[in-house]
Coordinates of C-alpha atoms in Angstrom, one line a residue:
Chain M
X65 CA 68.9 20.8 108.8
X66 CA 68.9 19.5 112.7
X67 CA 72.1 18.4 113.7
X68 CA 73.0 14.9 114.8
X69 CA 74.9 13.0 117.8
X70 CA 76.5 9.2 117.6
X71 CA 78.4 7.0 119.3
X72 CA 82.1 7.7 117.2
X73 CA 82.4 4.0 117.1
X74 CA 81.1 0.3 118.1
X75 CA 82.2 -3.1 118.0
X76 CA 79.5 -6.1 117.3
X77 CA 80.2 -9.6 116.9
X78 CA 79.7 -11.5 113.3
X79 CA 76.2 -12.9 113.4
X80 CA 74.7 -10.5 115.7
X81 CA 72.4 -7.9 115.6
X82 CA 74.0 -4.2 115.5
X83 CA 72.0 -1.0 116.8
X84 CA 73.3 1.8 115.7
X85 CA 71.9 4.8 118.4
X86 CA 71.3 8.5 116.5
X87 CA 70.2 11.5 118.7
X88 CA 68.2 14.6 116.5
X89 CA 66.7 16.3 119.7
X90 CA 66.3 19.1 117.5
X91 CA 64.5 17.4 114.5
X92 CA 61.6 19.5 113.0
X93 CA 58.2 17.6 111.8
X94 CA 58.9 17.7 107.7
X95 CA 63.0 16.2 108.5
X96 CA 62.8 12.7 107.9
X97 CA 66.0 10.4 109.2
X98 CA 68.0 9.0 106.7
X99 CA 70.9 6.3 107.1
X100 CA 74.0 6.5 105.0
X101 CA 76.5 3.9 105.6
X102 CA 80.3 4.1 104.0
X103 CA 82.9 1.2 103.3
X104 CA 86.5 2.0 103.0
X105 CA 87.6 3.5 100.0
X106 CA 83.8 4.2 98.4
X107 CA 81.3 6.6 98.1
X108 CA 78.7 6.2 101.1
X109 CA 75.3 4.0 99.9
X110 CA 71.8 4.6 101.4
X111 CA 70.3 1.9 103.8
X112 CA 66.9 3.4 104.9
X113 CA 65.2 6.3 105.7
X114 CA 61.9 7.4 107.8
X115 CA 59.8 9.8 109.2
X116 CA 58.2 8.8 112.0
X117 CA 57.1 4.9 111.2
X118 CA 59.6 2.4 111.7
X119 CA 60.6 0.7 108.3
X120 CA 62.1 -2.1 107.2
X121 CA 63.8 -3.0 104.0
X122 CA 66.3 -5.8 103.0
X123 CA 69.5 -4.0 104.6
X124 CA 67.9 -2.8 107.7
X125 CA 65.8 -1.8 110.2
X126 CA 64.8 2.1 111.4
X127 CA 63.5 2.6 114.4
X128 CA 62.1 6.2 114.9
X129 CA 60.9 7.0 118.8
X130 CA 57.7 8.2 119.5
X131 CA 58.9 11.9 120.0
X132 CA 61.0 11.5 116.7
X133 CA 63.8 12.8 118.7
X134 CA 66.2 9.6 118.9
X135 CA 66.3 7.0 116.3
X136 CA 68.4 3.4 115.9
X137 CA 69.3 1.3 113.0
X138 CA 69.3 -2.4 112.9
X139 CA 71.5 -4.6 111.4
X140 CA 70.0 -7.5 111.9
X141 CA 72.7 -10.3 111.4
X142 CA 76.1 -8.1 110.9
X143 CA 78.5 -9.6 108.7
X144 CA 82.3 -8.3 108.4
X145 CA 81.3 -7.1 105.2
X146 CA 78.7 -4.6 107.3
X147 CA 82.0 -2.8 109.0
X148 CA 81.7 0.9 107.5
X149 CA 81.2 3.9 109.3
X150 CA 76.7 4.7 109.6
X151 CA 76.0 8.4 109.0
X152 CA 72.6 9.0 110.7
X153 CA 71.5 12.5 108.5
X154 CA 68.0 14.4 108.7
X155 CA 67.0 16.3 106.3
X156 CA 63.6 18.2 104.7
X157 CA 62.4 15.0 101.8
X158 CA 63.1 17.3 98.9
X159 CA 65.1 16.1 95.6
X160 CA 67.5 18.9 95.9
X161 CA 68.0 19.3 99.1
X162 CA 71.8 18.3 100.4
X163 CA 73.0 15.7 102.5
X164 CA 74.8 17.2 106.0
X165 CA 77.0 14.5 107.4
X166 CA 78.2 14.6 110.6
X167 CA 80.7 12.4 112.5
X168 CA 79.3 8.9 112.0
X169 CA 79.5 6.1 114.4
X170 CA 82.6 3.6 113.2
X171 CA 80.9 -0.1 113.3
X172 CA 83.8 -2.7 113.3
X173 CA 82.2 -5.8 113.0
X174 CA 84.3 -8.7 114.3
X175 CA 84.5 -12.8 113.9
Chain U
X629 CA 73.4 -1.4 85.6
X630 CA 71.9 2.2 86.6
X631 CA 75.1 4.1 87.9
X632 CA 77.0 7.0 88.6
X633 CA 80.9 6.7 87.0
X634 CA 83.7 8.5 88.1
X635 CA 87.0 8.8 86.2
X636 CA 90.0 8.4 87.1
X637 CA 89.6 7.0 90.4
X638 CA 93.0 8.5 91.7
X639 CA 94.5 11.6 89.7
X640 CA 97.7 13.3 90.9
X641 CA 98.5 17.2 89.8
X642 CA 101.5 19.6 90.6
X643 CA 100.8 22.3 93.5
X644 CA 99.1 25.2 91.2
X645 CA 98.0 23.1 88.0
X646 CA 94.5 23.4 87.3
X647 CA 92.5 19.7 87.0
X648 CA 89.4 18.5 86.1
X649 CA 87.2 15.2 87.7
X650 CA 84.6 14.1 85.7
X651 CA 81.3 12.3 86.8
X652 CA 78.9 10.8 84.7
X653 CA 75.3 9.1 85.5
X654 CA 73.1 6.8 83.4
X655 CA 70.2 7.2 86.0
X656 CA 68.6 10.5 84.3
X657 CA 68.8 12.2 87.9
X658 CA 67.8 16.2 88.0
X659 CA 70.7 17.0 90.6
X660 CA 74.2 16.2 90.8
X661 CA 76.4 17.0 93.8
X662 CA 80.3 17.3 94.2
X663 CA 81.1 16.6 97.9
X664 CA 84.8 16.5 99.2
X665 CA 85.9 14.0 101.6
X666 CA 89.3 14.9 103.6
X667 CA 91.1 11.9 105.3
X668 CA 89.0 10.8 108.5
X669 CA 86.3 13.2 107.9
X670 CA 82.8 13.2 106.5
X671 CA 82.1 14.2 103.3
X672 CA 81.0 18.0 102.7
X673 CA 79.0 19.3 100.0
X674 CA 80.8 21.8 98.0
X675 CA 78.1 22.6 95.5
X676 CA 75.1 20.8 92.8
X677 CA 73.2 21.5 89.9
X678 CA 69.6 21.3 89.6
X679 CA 69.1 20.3 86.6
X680 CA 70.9 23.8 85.0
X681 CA 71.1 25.9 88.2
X682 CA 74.4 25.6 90.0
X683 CA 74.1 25.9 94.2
X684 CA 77.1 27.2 95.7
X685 CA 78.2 26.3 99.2
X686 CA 78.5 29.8 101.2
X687 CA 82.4 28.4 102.2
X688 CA 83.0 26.5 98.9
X689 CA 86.9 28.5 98.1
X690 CA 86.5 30.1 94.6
X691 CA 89.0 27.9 93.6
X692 CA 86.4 25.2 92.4
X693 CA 84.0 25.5 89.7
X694 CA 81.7 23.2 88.4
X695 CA 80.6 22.9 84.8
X696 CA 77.3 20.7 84.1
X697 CA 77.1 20.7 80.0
X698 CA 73.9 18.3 79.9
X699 CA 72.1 16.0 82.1
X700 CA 74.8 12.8 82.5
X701 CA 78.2 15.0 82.5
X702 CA 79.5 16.7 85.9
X703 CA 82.8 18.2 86.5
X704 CA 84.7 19.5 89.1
X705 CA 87.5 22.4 88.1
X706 CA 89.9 22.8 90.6
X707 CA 92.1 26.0 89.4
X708 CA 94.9 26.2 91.3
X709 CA 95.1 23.0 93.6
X710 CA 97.0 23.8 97.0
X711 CA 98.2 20.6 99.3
X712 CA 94.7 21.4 101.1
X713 CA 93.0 20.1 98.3
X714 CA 94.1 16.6 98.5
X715 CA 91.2 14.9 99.3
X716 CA 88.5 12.5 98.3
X717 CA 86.1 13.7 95.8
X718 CA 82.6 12.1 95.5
X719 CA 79.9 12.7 92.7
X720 CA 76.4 12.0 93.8
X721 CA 73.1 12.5 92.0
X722 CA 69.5 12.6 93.2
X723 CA 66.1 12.7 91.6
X724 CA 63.6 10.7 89.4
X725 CA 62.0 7.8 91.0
X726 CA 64.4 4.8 90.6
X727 CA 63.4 2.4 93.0
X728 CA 60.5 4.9 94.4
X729 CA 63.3 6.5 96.4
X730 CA 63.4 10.0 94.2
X731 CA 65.2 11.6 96.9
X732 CA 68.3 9.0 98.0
X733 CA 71.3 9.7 96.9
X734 CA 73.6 8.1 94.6
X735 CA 77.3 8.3 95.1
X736 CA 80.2 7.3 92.9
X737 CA 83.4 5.6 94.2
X738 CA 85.0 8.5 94.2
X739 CA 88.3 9.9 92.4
X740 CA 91.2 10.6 95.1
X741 CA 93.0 13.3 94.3
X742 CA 97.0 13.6 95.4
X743 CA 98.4 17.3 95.0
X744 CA 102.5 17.3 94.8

């Protein structure tokens, strides 16, 4: 699986949007980019994933470049609830197939 | 509600006595994954099942096994925990087509475990 680069952590104000930057320079044409977020003290939960369309669901947003080499999620109104630590992961679409986190960008969202 | 179940949520051992963390599912998911979580780090995959085949990590220690006796029961085996073992360990399973997303992953809460 292509490896991943993100901002170790961000701040955003309650009520604002949040974007979340991801970097997969190396991502390969079947790799779709998926978005894992993680609270403290639970298991990490799946906001969206994409290939090279942007998509949209009732979490988030997924913005996949042109090139497919950069990505950024989209909270759209971040609530404190929202502060977690985003795991941006690309990985072949395959049932089996693992999930290889990497470092995760911190989101402390703030009042 | 669909889920994946992990019990206990926070088991303590002695340094050297073997424990066991169970995971169960009620989504009827082909694979189930054991990750562990170490404080301030991302989780890493130590192994999963597909369906009956068990998938080793190449740097998962010997020291865990997994046993998978049917499709909603996972466990983790940990045979001689060391004080590097303390650690967060998350159940996750993938597969089917709940929601039409057959290849998100489900994760537990997660049992922490403490090793004296």
């Amino acid at each position: 699986d292509a490896k991943t680069t993100q901002p170790p952590s961000m701040d955003c104000a309650e009520g604002r949007a949040a974007n979340l930057p991801c970097n997969h320079s190396t991502i390969s044409g079947n790799e779709y980019v998926y978005w894992y977020r993680q609270i403290h003290s639970q298991g990490p939960q799946y906001i969206i994933h994409g290939l090279k369309n942007n998509e949209t669901n009732e979490m988030a947003s997924l913005i996949i470049t042109e090139d497919r080499k950069s990505s950024t999620l989209i909270l759209p109104h971040a609530t404190l609830r929202d502060t977690a630590v985003y795991y941006c992961i690309v990985r072949v679409d395959n049932a089996g197939n693992m999930l290889t986190f990497g470092g995760g960008t911190r989101l402390m969202v703030k009042p | 509600d669909a889920m994946v179940i992990q019990n206990p949520r926070y088991q303590v051992t002695q340094f050297g006595k073997p424990v066991t963390l169970s995971c169960s599912q009620t989504l009827n998911h082909n694979v189930m994954y054991w990750y562990q979580q170490k404080s301030s780090q991302a989780p890493k995959l130590l192994f999963h099942y597909y369906d009956k085949d068990f998938n080793n990590e190449a740097d998962t220690p010997d020291n865990f096994q997994s046993r998978r006796p049917n499709t909603s029961f996972c466990f983790l085996d940990i045979r001689s925990p060391g004080l590097g073992d303390a650690a967060m360990y998350l159940c996750a399973t993938s597969g089917g087509s709940t929601s039409g997303r057959a290849n998100e992953q489900f994760f537990g809460p997660g049992t922490r475990l403490t090793v004296l």
